[in-house]
Coordinates of C-alpha atoms in Angstrom, one line a residue:
M1 CA -5.2 26.2 -57.0
K2 CA -7.5 22.8 -56.2
K3 CA -4.3 21.2 -56.3
H4 CA -2.3 23.1 -54.3
L5 CA -5.2 23.1 -51.5
L6 CA -5.2 19.4 -51.6
I7 CA -1.5 19.1 -51.0
I8 CA -1.6 21.3 -47.9
L9 CA -4.5 19.1 -46.5
T10 CA -2.7 16.0 -47.1
I11 CA 0.2 17.5 -45.3
V12 CA -2.1 18.6 -42.3
L13 CA -3.6 15.7 -42.2
S14 CA -0.5 13.6 -42.3
V15 CA 0.8 15.9 -39.6
F16 CA -2.2 15.2 -37.2
V17 CA -2.0 11.4 -38.1
S18 CA 1.4 11.3 -37.0
S19 CA 1.2 13.3 -33.8
C20 CA -2.2 11.1 -32.6
S21 CA 0.1 8.0 -33.2
Q22 CA 2.9 9.6 -31.1
N23 CA 0.8 11.2 -28.3
C24 CA -2.2 9.1 -28.3
K25 CA -2.7 5.4 -26.8
K26 CA -6.4 4.7 -27.5
G27 CA -8.2 3.1 -24.7
S28 CA -5.1 3.4 -22.3
G29 CA -6.3 5.9 -20.3
Y30 CA -3.4 8.2 -20.9
T31 CA -1.5 10.6 -23.3
I32 CA 1.9 11.5 -24.0
K33 CA 2.8 15.2 -23.6
D34 CA 6.4 16.3 -23.9
N35 CA 7.5 12.9 -23.7
T36 CA 5.9 12.4 -20.5
I37 CA 2.8 9.8 -20.2
V38 CA -0.1 11.3 -18.6
F39 CA -3.2 9.6 -16.9
D40 CA -6.5 11.1 -17.2
E41 CA -7.4 12.8 -13.8
P42 CA -11.3 14.0 -13.7
E43 CA -12.4 16.7 -12.1
R44 CA -14.1 16.7 -8.7
I45 CA -17.6 16.7 -9.2
E46 CA -20.3 19.3 -7.7
G47 CA -21.0 18.1 -4.1
Q48 CA -18.0 15.7 -3.6
K49 CA -15.4 16.9 -0.9
S50 CA -12.1 16.0 0.4
V51 CA -11.8 13.5 2.6
L52 CA -8.2 14.6 3.8
Q53 CA -7.9 14.0 7.7
L54 CA -11.6 12.8 7.5
A55 CA -12.8 12.3 11.1
V56 CA -16.4 10.9 11.8
D57 CA -18.4 10.3 15.3
P58 CA -16.7 7.9 17.4
I59 CA -17.9 4.3 16.9
P60 CA -17.3 2.8 20.8
V61 CA -18.0 -0.7 19.6
V62 CA -16.8 -1.5 16.0
R63 CA -18.9 -4.0 14.2
I64 CA -17.2 -5.9 11.5
G65 CA -18.3 -8.2 8.4
F66 CA -15.2 -9.8 6.8
I67 CA -15.0 -10.8 3.1
G68 CA -12.6 -13.5 2.0
L69 CA -11.4 -15.7 4.7
G70 CA -8.7 -17.8 3.2
M71 CA -4.7 -16.7 3.4
R72 CA -5.2 -13.2 4.8
G73 CA -8.6 -13.3 6.2
Y74 CA -8.6 -15.9 8.9
S75 CA -5.3 -14.3 10.5
A76 CA -7.2 -10.8 10.4
V77 CA -10.4 -12.4 12.3
A78 CA -7.9 -14.2 14.8
R79 CA -6.3 -11.1 15.3
I80 CA -9.1 -8.7 15.6
S81 CA -10.3 -10.8 18.2
H82 CA -8.0 -9.9 20.7
I83 CA -9.0 -6.1 20.2
E84 CA -11.4 -4.9 23.1
G85 CA -15.0 -3.1 21.7
V86 CA -15.2 -4.7 18.5
E87 CA -18.3 -7.4 17.3
F88 CA -17.9 -9.7 14.8
K89 CA -21.2 -9.7 12.9
A90 CA -20.7 -11.5 9.2
L91 CA -18.4 -13.8 7.7
C92 CA -18.2 -14.4 3.7
D93 CA -16.4 -16.5 1.7
L94 CA -16.4 -18.6 -1.6
T95 CA -16.4 -21.6 0.3
Q96 CA -18.2 -23.2 3.4
E97 CA -15.0 -24.7 4.3
H98 CA -13.2 -21.2 5.1
V99 CA -16.1 -20.1 7.2
D100 CA -16.4 -23.3 9.0
F101 CA -12.5 -23.2 9.9
V102 CA -12.8 -19.6 11.2
N103 CA -15.6 -20.7 13.5
K104 CA -13.9 -23.7 14.7
H105 CA -10.5 -21.7 15.6
V106 CA -11.7 -18.4 16.1
I107 CA -15.3 -17.8 17.2
E108 CA -16.1 -21.0 18.9
P109 CA -13.0 -21.0 21.1
K110 CA -13.4 -17.8 22.3
K111 CA -17.2 -18.2 22.7
L112 CA -18.4 -15.1 20.6
P113 CA -21.6 -14.7 19.4
K114 CA -22.3 -16.5 16.2
C115 CA -21.9 -14.5 12.8
A116 CA -24.5 -14.6 9.9
E117 CA -22.7 -16.5 7.3
Y118 CA -22.4 -15.6 3.4
V119 CA -21.2 -18.3 0.8
G120 CA -20.8 -18.0 -2.8
E121 CA -19.7 -15.7 -5.7
D122 CA -22.2 -12.6 -5.1
E123 CA -22.9 -13.0 -1.5
W124 CA -20.7 -10.3 -0.4
K125 CA -22.9 -7.8 -1.4
K126 CA -25.6 -9.0 1.3
L127 CA -23.0 -8.5 3.9
C128 CA -22.3 -5.1 2.7
E129 CA -26.2 -4.1 2.9
R130 CA -26.5 -5.2 6.3
D131 CA -27.4 -2.3 8.9
D132 CA -25.6 -3.8 11.7
I133 CA -22.1 -3.2 10.4
D134 CA -19.8 -0.4 10.6
L135 CA -16.8 -1.6 8.8
V136 CA -16.2 -4.1 6.2
Y137 CA -12.8 -5.9 6.1
I138 CA -12.0 -7.3 2.8
C139 CA -9.2 -9.8 1.8
S140 CA -10.4 -11.1 -1.1
D141 CA -8.5 -11.5 -4.4
W142 CA -7.0 -8.3 -5.9
A143 CA -9.4 -7.9 -8.6
T144 CA -12.4 -8.0 -6.5
H145 CA -11.0 -5.2 -3.8
V146 CA -12.6 -1.8 -5.7
P147 CA -16.1 -3.4 -6.4
M148 CA -16.3 -4.5 -2.9
A149 CA -15.1 -1.5 -1.3
V150 CA -17.2 0.9 -3.8
Y151 CA -20.4 -1.2 -2.9
A152 CA -19.2 -1.1 1.0
M153 CA -19.1 2.8 1.0
Q154 CA -22.2 3.0 -1.0
H155 CA -24.1 1.2 1.6
G156 CA -22.6 3.3 4.6
K157 CA -19.9 1.2 5.5
H158 CA -16.2 2.2 6.2
V159 CA -13.9 -0.3 4.5
A160 CA -10.2 -1.8 4.8
I161 CA -8.7 -3.4 2.0
E162 CA -5.8 -5.9 1.8
V163 CA -2.9 -4.5 -0.4
P164 CA -2.9 -3.6 -3.1
A165 CA -6.1 -1.6 -2.4
A166 CA -6.7 -1.4 -6.8
T167 CA -5.3 -2.5 -9.6
S168 CA -5.7 0.3 -12.4
V169 CA -5.6 4.2 -11.9
E170 CA -9.2 4.2 -13.3
E171 CA -9.8 2.0 -10.1
C172 CA -8.0 4.2 -7.7
W173 CA -10.0 7.2 -8.6
Q174 CA -13.3 5.2 -7.9
L175 CA -11.9 4.9 -4.5
V176 CA -11.3 8.2 -4.1
D177 CA -14.2 9.5 -5.7
V178 CA -16.7 6.9 -3.7
A179 CA -15.0 7.9 -0.3
E180 CA -15.3 11.6 -0.8
Q181 CA -19.0 11.2 -2.0
T182 CA -19.9 9.0 1.1
Q183 CA -17.4 10.7 3.6
R184 CA -16.6 6.8 4.6
H185 CA -12.9 5.8 5.6
C186 CA -11.2 4.0 2.8
M187 CA -8.1 2.0 4.5
M188 CA -5.7 0.1 2.5
L189 CA -4.1 -2.4 5.4
E190 CA -0.3 -1.8 4.6
N191 CA 1.1 -3.9 7.5
C192 CA 4.6 -2.9 6.7
C193 CA 4.0 0.7 7.8
Y194 CA 3.5 -0.8 11.5
D195 CA 6.6 -3.1 11.4
F196 CA 9.0 -2.2 14.5
F197 CA 12.0 -1.0 12.8
E198 CA 10.0 1.0 10.2
L199 CA 8.3 2.8 13.1
T200 CA 11.4 3.8 15.0
C201 CA 13.0 5.1 11.8
L202 CA 9.8 7.3 11.1
N203 CA 10.1 8.3 14.8
M204 CA 13.7 9.2 14.4
A205 CA 13.2 11.1 11.1
Q206 CA 10.6 13.0 12.8
Q207 CA 13.0 14.0 15.3
G208 CA 15.4 15.1 12.9
L209 CA 18.0 12.5 13.6
F210 CA 18.7 11.9 9.8
G211 CA 18.7 15.6 9.0
E212 CA 16.5 16.0 5.5
V213 CA 15.8 12.7 4.5
I214 CA 16.8 13.3 0.6
H215 CA 16.3 9.5 -0.9
A216 CA 14.5 6.3 0.0
Q217 CA 14.5 3.1 -1.1
G218 CA 12.0 0.2 -0.6
A219 CA 11.0 -3.3 -2.4
Y220 CA 8.9 -6.5 -2.3
I221 CA 11.5 -9.4 -2.9
H222 CA 10.0 -12.4 -1.7
N223 CA 10.3 -15.9 -4.0
L224 CA 6.7 -16.9 -4.1
E225 CA 7.6 -20.4 -6.0
D226 CA 6.5 -22.2 -3.1
Y227 CA 3.2 -20.1 -2.7
W228 CA 1.7 -20.0 -6.4
T229 CA -0.6 -23.0 -5.7
R230 CA -2.3 -21.8 -2.7
Y231 CA -4.0 -19.0 -4.3
H232 CA -7.6 -19.8 -4.9
N233 CA -7.8 -20.7 -8.6
N234 CA -4.7 -19.5 -9.1
W235 CA -5.7 -15.6 -9.3
R236 CA -2.1 -14.1 -8.4
L237 CA 0.0 -15.8 -10.8
D238 CA -2.6 -15.3 -13.4
F239 CA -2.6 -11.5 -12.8
N240 CA 0.9 -11.4 -13.0
Q241 CA 1.0 -13.6 -16.3
K242 CA -1.4 -10.5 -17.8
H243 CA 0.2 -7.6 -16.2
A244 CA 3.8 -6.0 -16.5
G245 CA 5.2 -3.7 -14.1
D246 CA 5.5 -3.6 -10.3
V247 CA 2.0 -5.2 -9.2
Y248 CA 2.7 -5.4 -5.7
P249 CA 4.3 -1.9 -4.7
T250 CA 2.9 -0.8 -1.4
H251 CA 5.2 -2.7 1.2
G252 CA 8.1 -0.7 -0.1
L253 CA 6.3 2.4 -0.8
G254 CA 4.0 2.8 2.3
P255 CA 6.6 3.5 5.0
V256 CA 8.8 5.8 3.0
C257 CA 6.1 8.0 1.8
Q258 CA 5.1 8.5 5.3
V259 CA 8.7 9.4 6.3
L260 CA 8.8 11.8 2.9
N261 CA 5.1 13.4 4.2
I262 CA 3.8 12.4 0.6
H263 CA 0.4 14.4 0.2
R264 CA 1.1 16.2 3.8
G265 CA 3.7 18.6 2.2
D266 CA 5.1 16.5 -0.9
K267 CA 3.9 14.6 -3.6
M268 CA 5.4 12.1 -6.1
D269 CA 5.6 13.8 -9.3
Y270 CA 6.9 11.0 -11.7
L271 CA 8.3 7.8 -12.4
V272 CA 10.5 6.0 -14.9
S273 CA 10.1 2.0 -14.6
M274 CA 12.0 -0.8 -16.4
S275 CA 12.3 -4.7 -16.2
T276 CA 14.2 -7.7 -17.2
P277 CA 12.4 -10.4 -19.2
S278 CA 10.2 -12.9 -17.6
I279 CA 12.4 -16.1 -17.5
N280 CA 11.3 -17.7 -14.1
G281 CA 7.9 -16.5 -14.3
L282 CA 7.1 -17.7 -17.7
K283 CA 8.6 -21.0 -16.8
I284 CA 6.4 -21.2 -13.8
A285 CA 3.7 -20.2 -15.7
K286 CA 4.2 -22.3 -18.5
E287 CA 4.2 -25.6 -16.1
Q288 CA 1.3 -24.5 -14.2
M289 CA -1.1 -22.7 -16.7
G290 CA 0.2 -23.9 -20.0
V291 CA 0.8 -20.6 -21.5
D292 CA 3.8 -19.3 -23.6
T293 CA 3.8 -15.6 -22.7
F294 CA 4.3 -13.9 -19.2
A295 CA 4.1 -10.1 -19.0
N296 CA 5.7 -9.6 -15.6
G297 CA 9.4 -9.2 -15.7
D298 CA 11.6 -11.3 -13.5
M299 CA 12.7 -7.9 -11.8
T300 CA 11.2 -4.8 -12.0
S301 CA 12.9 -1.5 -10.8
T302 CA 11.2 2.0 -10.5
L303 CA 12.8 5.4 -9.8
I304 CA 10.2 8.1 -8.4
K305 CA 11.0 12.2 -8.4
T306 CA 8.9 13.7 -5.7
N307 CA 8.1 17.9 -5.9
K308 CA 10.7 18.5 -3.7
G309 CA 13.0 16.6 -5.5
K310 CA 13.4 13.6 -3.3
T311 CA 13.8 10.3 -4.9
I312 CA 12.3 7.0 -4.3
L313 CA 13.8 3.5 -5.4
I314 CA 11.1 0.8 -5.8
Q315 CA 12.2 -2.7 -6.8
H316 CA 9.6 -6.2 -7.1
N317 CA 10.9 -9.4 -7.6
V318 CA 9.0 -12.7 -6.6
Y319 CA 10.7 -15.4 -9.3
T320 CA 14.2 -15.9 -8.2
P321 CA 16.2 -17.4 -5.2
R322 CA 16.7 -14.3 -3.2
P323 CA 16.7 -13.8 0.5
Y324 CA 13.4 -11.8 1.7
D325 CA 14.0 -8.2 1.4
R326 CA 11.9 -5.2 1.8
L327 CA 15.0 -2.8 0.9
Y328 CA 13.9 0.0 3.4
Q329 CA 16.5 2.4 3.6
L330 CA 16.7 6.0 4.6
T331 CA 19.4 8.6 3.2
G332 CA 19.4 12.1 5.0
T333 CA 21.8 15.0 5.1
E334 CA 22.8 13.8 8.7
G335 CA 22.4 10.1 8.9
F336 CA 21.4 6.6 7.0
A337 CA 19.1 3.8 8.2
N338 CA 18.9 0.7 6.8
K339 CA 16.7 -2.6 7.4
Y340 CA 18.1 -5.4 5.2
P341 CA 20.0 -7.6 5.1
I342 CA 21.2 -6.0 8.5
E343 CA 19.6 -3.4 10.7
G344 CA 21.6 -0.3 11.4
F345 CA 22.2 3.3 11.5
T346 CA 25.0 5.5 10.3
L347 CA 25.0 9.2 12.3
R348 CA 26.9 11.8 12.8
N349 CA 28.2 12.0 16.6
K350 CA 26.8 15.6 17.4
N351 CA 23.4 14.6 16.8
V352 CA 23.1 11.3 19.1
S353 CA 22.8 12.5 23.2
S354 CA 25.3 11.2 25.2
N355 CA 22.5 9.8 27.4
I356 CA 21.9 7.1 24.8
I357 CA 25.5 6.4 23.7
R358 CA 27.8 5.5 26.5
D359 CA 30.6 7.6 27.1
H360 CA 29.3 9.4 24.1
E361 CA 31.6 7.4 21.8
K362 CA 33.0 8.8 18.5
L363 CA 30.8 7.6 15.7
D364 CA 32.5 6.6 12.3
E365 CA 30.2 8.4 9.6
H366 CA 31.6 5.5 7.0
S367 CA 29.8 2.5 8.9
F368 CA 27.1 1.2 11.0
V369 CA 26.9 2.1 14.7
S370 CA 27.8 -0.9 16.9
N371 CA 25.0 -3.3 17.6
E372 CA 25.2 -1.8 21.2
V373 CA 24.4 1.6 20.1
R374 CA 21.7 0.3 17.6
D375 CA 19.8 -1.3 20.4
S376 CA 20.1 1.9 22.2
L377 CA 18.8 3.8 19.3
M378 CA 15.9 1.4 19.3
M379 CA 15.1 2.2 22.7
A380 CA 15.3 5.6 22.6
Y381 CA 13.3 6.4 19.5
K382 CA 10.7 3.7 20.1
H383 CA 7.9 4.8 18.5
P384 CA 4.9 5.8 20.9
I385 CA 2.1 3.3 19.5
A386 CA 4.7 0.6 19.6
K387 CA 5.6 1.5 23.5
D388 CA 1.8 1.3 23.9
I389 CA 1.0 -1.9 22.6
E390 CA 4.4 -3.9 21.7
E391 CA 3.9 -6.6 24.1
K392 CA 0.6 -7.5 23.1
A393 CA 1.5 -7.2 19.7
K394 CA 4.3 -10.0 19.8
Q395 CA 2.0 -12.4 21.7
V396 CA -0.4 -12.1 19.0
G397 CA 1.3 -12.4 16.2
G398 CA 0.8 -11.7 12.5
H399 CA 4.5 -10.7 11.4
G400 CA 6.2 -10.5 14.2
G401 CA 3.3 -8.6 15.6
M402 CA 2.9 -5.3 12.7
D403 CA -0.5 -6.6 11.6
F404 CA -2.0 -6.9 15.2
I405 CA -0.8 -2.9 15.5
M406 CA -1.9 -2.0 11.9
D407 CA -5.5 -3.5 13.2
Y408 CA -5.3 -2.2 16.7
R409 CA -4.8 1.5 15.1
L410 CA -7.6 0.9 12.7
I411 CA -10.1 0.0 15.5
Y412 CA -8.6 2.7 17.5
C413 CA -9.1 5.8 15.3
L414 CA -12.4 4.5 14.5
Q415 CA -13.6 4.1 18.3
N416 CA -12.2 7.5 19.0
G417 CA -13.6 9.4 16.0
L418 CA -10.0 10.2 14.6
P419 CA -8.4 10.3 11.3
L420 CA -7.0 6.7 10.0
D421 CA -3.4 6.9 9.6
Q422 CA -3.6 5.8 5.9
D423 CA -6.2 7.5 3.9
V424 CA -8.2 6.7 0.5
Y425 CA -5.2 9.1 -1.2
D426 CA -2.5 6.9 0.1
A427 CA -4.2 3.7 -0.8
A428 CA -4.6 5.2 -4.6
E429 CA -1.2 6.7 -4.7
W430 CA 0.6 3.7 -3.6
S431 CA -1.8 1.2 -5.7
C432 CA -1.4 3.3 -8.9
L433 CA 2.3 2.4 -9.6
G434 CA 1.0 -1.2 -11.0
E435 CA -0.3 0.4 -14.0
L436 CA 2.1 3.5 -13.9
T437 CA 5.2 1.6 -13.9
A438 CA 3.6 -0.8 -16.7
A439 CA 3.3 2.1 -18.7
S440 CA 6.6 3.3 -18.5
I441 CA 8.0 -0.1 -19.1
E442 CA 5.6 -0.4 -22.2
N443 CA 7.3 3.3 -23.6
N444 CA 11.1 2.2 -23.0
G445 CA 11.1 3.8 -19.5
M446 CA 9.5 6.9 -20.7
P447 CA 8.6 9.1 -17.7
V448 CA 4.9 9.0 -16.1
K449 CA 3.3 11.8 -14.5
F450 CA 1.8 10.7 -10.9
P451 CA -2.3 11.7 -10.9
D452 CA -2.8 13.9 -8.2
F453 CA -5.6 12.1 -6.4
T454 CA -5.8 14.9 -4.0
R455 CA -6.7 17.3 -6.8
G456 CA -4.5 20.0 -5.5
E457 CA -4.8 19.7 -2.1
W458 CA -1.3 17.7 -1.4
N459 CA 0.1 20.3 0.3
K460 CA -2.7 21.1 2.6
V461 CA -1.5 19.0 5.5
K462 CA 2.0 19.9 7.1
G463 CA 3.8 16.5 7.8
Y464 CA 2.5 13.1 8.5
K465 CA 1.6 12.1 12.1
H466 CA -0.8 9.3 13.8
A467 CA -3.7 10.7 15.4
V468 CA -4.2 10.5 19.0
K469 CA -7.1 11.0 21.2
N470 CA -6.6 14.1 23.7

């Protein structure tokens, strides 16, 4: 009897160990259930509440502190200096050189009041602790985004963070939880949502010109070979050397998520991802870092399925010689939009007004409309935001003006007490692709379930829109 019992216990233990080896990834933050990777989703704690459509009291004059004045930070200060109703209170960077550069080229020429200066590794905390700042604008390296944003919100500040907002699922939850606990805005600075073509396509889609959009594509394809050495202490190449997956997904993902009403009526349910070996990336890292391994594949492709059955293709490649490409495409039941390499539309004739197309010419549903028709469509469906600020945006610049529109909208919404164009759930949903895709690649393209950062409220808001004052 004892022998039989021992055999049974051995079999049970063997099954348990086998099951755990298949379904548990120690320290990974996820489990595998029914052949799907599922990341942990912490419950909302008592006293913490949603920030969907968060609106705070208007801030007529937005007082700003900037952290990180290098590649993106200086440009941000320069752009925002063209917006009325803002005050620059503090500048922070690791080096005095960057602070001096901003003073010399922005603050002094515009005769702006002198800013407080913080220089050094942990000096950003002092900036966040000031009582005369409403918005902390973060342009530091990726690894410091979340600690800085969390600390700023905990000290009563709204935050704007360069892309990606976070580098792990755990960090994404930190941003969501602290934003909910403090009821502060946390906006990721995804400038591609404000590209003139993307804005126009969003407007066209919302007016039904493409019918129901069923598939979208986005990418970040940009050979960074000439840029790697410009990042302070080599932080970006170092990050890519250590991390697989699509580590920079938001430029491609953000604009199409707005078209598809993600967490405003639909949500991303799961993804599968795969990548090529690292050949060029490894070669660069060997030359510059002296390493023999490189986690990030030269080309990464990710396919996403939404709750309503829509699909999204996202790509990442910063290593091989290719023309710059964000791949932006919308495929609808009634039409198609494409940005790279040629901006164009394919539409059904019945859906386009004769006021837009001269003599109501017959459209060929197998090819792009003519350049003349495309230009007419771009004018007729120009987004209201672009109409409002386009001329000034092009004068100020920043990737053709889209950076300025992003900053303008951020300040406009704060000044008027409106929900921001991008909330903390956008920041989490778009940024979490980094770790989700890495997990899929690690497990031979296994599906990965998207965490629901809204905690069940993804269908509460009906459709994406930009808030405007009455």
